[in-house]
Coordinates of C-alpha atoms in Angstrom, one line a residue:
A30 CA 138.1 -19.4 -138.0
N31 CA 138.0 -20.3 -142.3
P32 CA 141.2 -19.1 -143.5
V33 CA 139.0 -19.5 -147.9
M34 CA 136.4 -17.0 -145.5
A35 CA 138.3 -14.7 -143.4
P36 CA 139.3 -11.8 -146.4
I37 CA 135.6 -12.0 -147.4
S38 CA 134.2 -10.9 -143.7
S39 CA 136.7 -8.8 -143.0
I40 CA 135.4 -6.8 -146.1
M41 CA 132.4 -7.3 -145.1
G42 CA 132.9 -5.8 -142.2
E43 CA 134.4 -2.8 -143.0
I44 CA 131.7 -2.6 -145.6
M45 CA 129.1 -2.3 -142.7
L46 CA 131.5 0.1 -140.9
L47 CA 131.8 2.9 -143.9
G48 CA 127.7 3.1 -143.4
L49 CA 125.8 0.3 -144.9
R50 CA 123.6 -0.7 -141.4
D51 CA 123.5 3.2 -140.5
T52 CA 120.4 3.8 -143.4
R53 CA 120.3 7.4 -141.9
P54 CA 120.8 9.7 -144.6
A55 CA 124.4 11.5 -144.7
T56 CA 124.8 14.8 -142.8
T57 CA 128.0 15.2 -143.8
P58 CA 130.2 15.6 -147.4
A59 CA 132.5 12.9 -145.3
E60 CA 129.6 10.8 -144.8
A61 CA 128.3 11.4 -148.1
R62 CA 131.7 9.1 -149.4
E63 CA 131.8 6.5 -147.3
Q64 CA 128.1 6.0 -147.9
G65 CA 128.6 6.2 -151.4
L66 CA 132.4 4.0 -151.3
A67 CA 130.0 0.7 -149.1
L68 CA 127.6 1.1 -151.3
R69 CA 129.7 0.6 -154.8
T70 CA 131.9 -1.4 -152.9
L71 CA 128.8 -4.1 -152.4
A72 CA 127.3 -3.7 -156.2
E73 CA 131.0 -4.7 -157.2
F74 CA 130.9 -8.0 -155.3
T75 CA 127.3 -8.6 -156.3
I76 CA 129.1 -8.3 -160.0
R77 CA 132.0 -9.9 -158.8
N78 CA 130.1 -13.5 -156.9
R79 CA 127.5 -13.2 -159.9
L80 CA 130.1 -13.6 -162.9
L81 CA 131.5 -16.6 -160.7
A82 CA 129.0 -18.0 -160.4
L83 CA 128.3 -17.9 -164.2
L84 CA 131.5 -19.5 -165.2
T85 CA 131.5 -21.7 -162.3
E86 CA 128.2 -22.9 -164.1
A87 CA 129.8 -22.8 -167.6
G88 CA 132.0 -25.3 -166.3
F89 CA 135.4 -22.8 -165.8
A90 CA 136.9 -24.1 -162.6
C91 CA 136.9 -20.5 -161.0
S92 CA 138.4 -20.0 -156.8
K93 CA 136.4 -17.2 -155.1
P94 CA 138.7 -13.8 -155.7
G95 CA 139.6 -12.6 -152.4
G96 CA 139.5 -8.7 -153.0
A97 CA 140.5 -8.5 -156.7
Y98 CA 138.4 -7.0 -159.5
Y99 CA 139.6 -9.8 -161.8
I100 CA 138.9 -14.2 -161.6
L101 CA 141.3 -16.2 -162.3
T102 CA 140.4 -19.8 -164.3
D103 CA 141.7 -23.3 -165.1
V104 CA 140.4 -24.1 -168.2
T105 CA 142.2 -27.4 -168.7
D106 CA 138.6 -29.2 -168.9
L107 CA 137.7 -26.7 -171.6
M108 CA 140.4 -26.6 -173.5
P109 CA 138.8 -29.4 -175.5
R110 CA 135.6 -27.7 -176.2
L111 CA 137.3 -25.6 -178.5
G112 CA 140.5 -27.3 -179.2
A113 CA 142.6 -25.2 -177.8
T114 CA 145.8 -26.6 -176.7
D115 CA 146.7 -24.2 -174.0
D116 CA 145.5 -20.5 -172.1
V117 CA 146.7 -18.4 -175.7
A118 CA 144.8 -20.4 -178.0
F119 CA 142.2 -20.9 -175.3
S120 CA 141.8 -16.8 -174.9
R121 CA 141.5 -15.9 -178.7
E122 CA 139.2 -19.0 -179.6
L123 CA 136.9 -18.3 -176.5
L124 CA 136.9 -14.6 -178.0
A125 CA 136.4 -15.6 -182.1
Q126 CA 134.0 -18.5 -180.9
A127 CA 132.0 -17.2 -177.9
G128 CA 132.5 -13.6 -177.8
I129 CA 134.2 -13.3 -174.7
A130 CA 137.3 -11.7 -173.9
A131 CA 139.6 -13.2 -171.6
V132 CA 143.1 -12.3 -170.5
P133 CA 145.6 -16.0 -170.6
G134 CA 147.1 -16.5 -167.6
S135 CA 150.7 -17.6 -168.4
S136 CA 151.6 -13.3 -169.3
F137 CA 151.2 -13.4 -165.2
Y138 CA 154.3 -15.8 -164.6
A139 CA 158.2 -15.0 -165.1
D140 CA 157.1 -19.1 -166.3
P141 CA 154.8 -18.6 -168.6
A142 CA 154.0 -23.0 -168.3
K143 CA 152.9 -22.1 -165.0
G144 CA 149.9 -20.0 -166.2
A145 CA 149.1 -22.4 -169.6
T146 CA 145.9 -23.6 -168.4
Q147 CA 144.3 -20.2 -166.8
I148 CA 142.8 -17.3 -167.7
R149 CA 141.8 -14.2 -166.5
F150 CA 138.7 -12.1 -166.8
A151 CA 137.7 -8.8 -165.2
F152 CA 134.3 -8.6 -164.1
C153 CA 131.9 -6.1 -165.2
K154 CA 131.4 -2.6 -163.9
K155 CA 127.8 -2.6 -165.5
P156 CA 125.2 -5.5 -164.6
E157 CA 124.0 -4.3 -167.8
T158 CA 127.4 -6.3 -169.4
L159 CA 127.4 -8.9 -167.4
D160 CA 123.8 -9.8 -168.4
R161 CA 125.1 -9.6 -171.6
V162 CA 127.9 -12.0 -170.6
V163 CA 125.0 -14.7 -170.2
G164 CA 124.3 -14.8 -173.7
H165 CA 127.4 -15.4 -174.3
L166 CA 127.9 -18.2 -171.9
A167 CA 125.5 -19.9 -173.3
R168 CA 126.5 -19.4 -176.3
L169 CA 129.8 -21.6 -175.4
R170 CA 128.0 -24.4 -172.9
G171 CA 126.2 -24.7 -176.9
L172 CA 129.8 -25.7 -177.9
P173 CA 130.5 -29.3 -179.5
H174 CA 133.4 -30.5 -177.4
S175 CA 135.6 -30.5 -180.3
R176 CA 136.3 -28.0 -182.9
E177 CA 134.7 -30.2 -185.9
R178 CA 131.5 -29.2 -186.3

């Protein structure tokens, strides 16, 4: 068994158990809730996977989360592009230069140095919000490799 895919396979199995394979209309409130939950979960994973692909394409080093509502990325290679020396400066510059908000990774560690090259993105609940992120990431890709522009 692939240890990376195991949590995803488990989640997808749960979704199927909740009713996505059952295409008949729900006949009870409980079935309707289960089908609604399954569809929302699938929609959220679709958005998460799209954001993951967009971030990776923009140069962020990402790991696919097992079930979290956020993506933790390493920005070591992108820091010079924004003229940043740590995660806090990178997060500030990312917002100022590309219009993208992220949380500095150091805020999630007892020893902030462990997160000094990481930032965290929460993934959007609405596809329209993610559509706007595409343009912001394009701006990031177009930035020069140093602050001297």
